[in-house]
């Protein structure tokens, strides 16, 4: 889908939200420990495990004293622990804002798929100046990939434990045609350490009380051009859900497509055309790019090169007519709060 849009001369950036894709799924935290008798026993036991059963006895024989200093060093009252990312909707929205601000992308044509809408809705409403248009792609409060399949140990082991189990789940819940989708890579990625937990925890924190109609009628949203791309062939129930979304957002253009609930895989070119046609129908984005001053020592080199007869052409862009497509995937934070490994190029 990215390649298809880029072939139409759009600048496309895809974001793996925190806990998803290749983005960070955990962060390091420092927490205080209790200082009770049981904790002291655990510290001494841990030290014996590390240094050997006869270590303390040898120390007593050699020095005539119990090795209090070593034991005290091991008993730090603050310890590091790795915590799985558990971000709520407002926090995820701020991450999206950080991405857009850090790379100076605003205003963007934002494409939100699956449960990325309830994750990002508040941020969009509060920052309408950063959003040129919205495309909602089969968006729902609940993700297409059922979280219970990742939460229940027996089902999770079956689904993630074999290619067959995971392929069955994808066919049943997300898309019928999986030939162009690398199921095995996706399964292995989701099976990685804490990855499944991160996706589950973020899904658990989705705003289940999100009101589509109330959001669509808010002041920040009313002025944003919007289209809804919805599967017209997935199921009768999903088509009815699409009708409810269209009724809740009467200002949006509604377009049916022939893909499933993960249509960016099996209907990429069709979706890219719908997005390109919609974005192209809007006034062009004109972005003013401020030039940073050239450092004095660099300017001196340029001047010397010019005076010695060398001609250099310096091309500076003062304005750009660029369309930026931001894709947020449901199901980013460098060290969980920055932008490490969040870009799909």
XYZ file of N, CA and C in Angstrom, residues 59 85 104 109 173 206 232 272 280 331 340-341:
36
model
N 34.744 -16.885 53.857
C 35.032 -15.521 54.285
C 35.239 -15.463 55.798
N 4.830 -2.121 28.220
C 4.160 -0.857 27.935
C 2.648 -1.040 28.056
N 8.394 17.341 11.612
C 7.850 18.528 10.964
C 6.956 18.149 9.777
N -2.257 14.101 6.038
C -3.471 13.367 5.691
C -3.372 12.052 6.465
N -10.717 -13.958 11.296
C -11.002 -12.653 11.907
C -10.563 -11.440 11.082
N -7.978 0.304 25.699
C -8.728 1.052 24.686
C -9.950 1.714 25.322
N -17.108 -4.070 2.173
C -18.503 -4.345 1.831
C -18.758 -5.839 1.634
N -5.269 2.395 -2.045
C -4.366 3.497 -2.409
C -5.044 4.435 -3.398
N -6.240 14.106 -3.406
C -6.024 14.973 -4.576
C -7.178 15.935 -4.796
N -2.984 -2.478 17.229
C -2.463 -3.701 17.797
C -1.183 -3.696 17.781
N 12.154 5.408 18.673
C 13.034 4.374 18.173
C 12.299 3.284 17.408
N 12.817 2.913 16.237
C 12.287 1.816 15.429
C 10.799 1.962 15.150
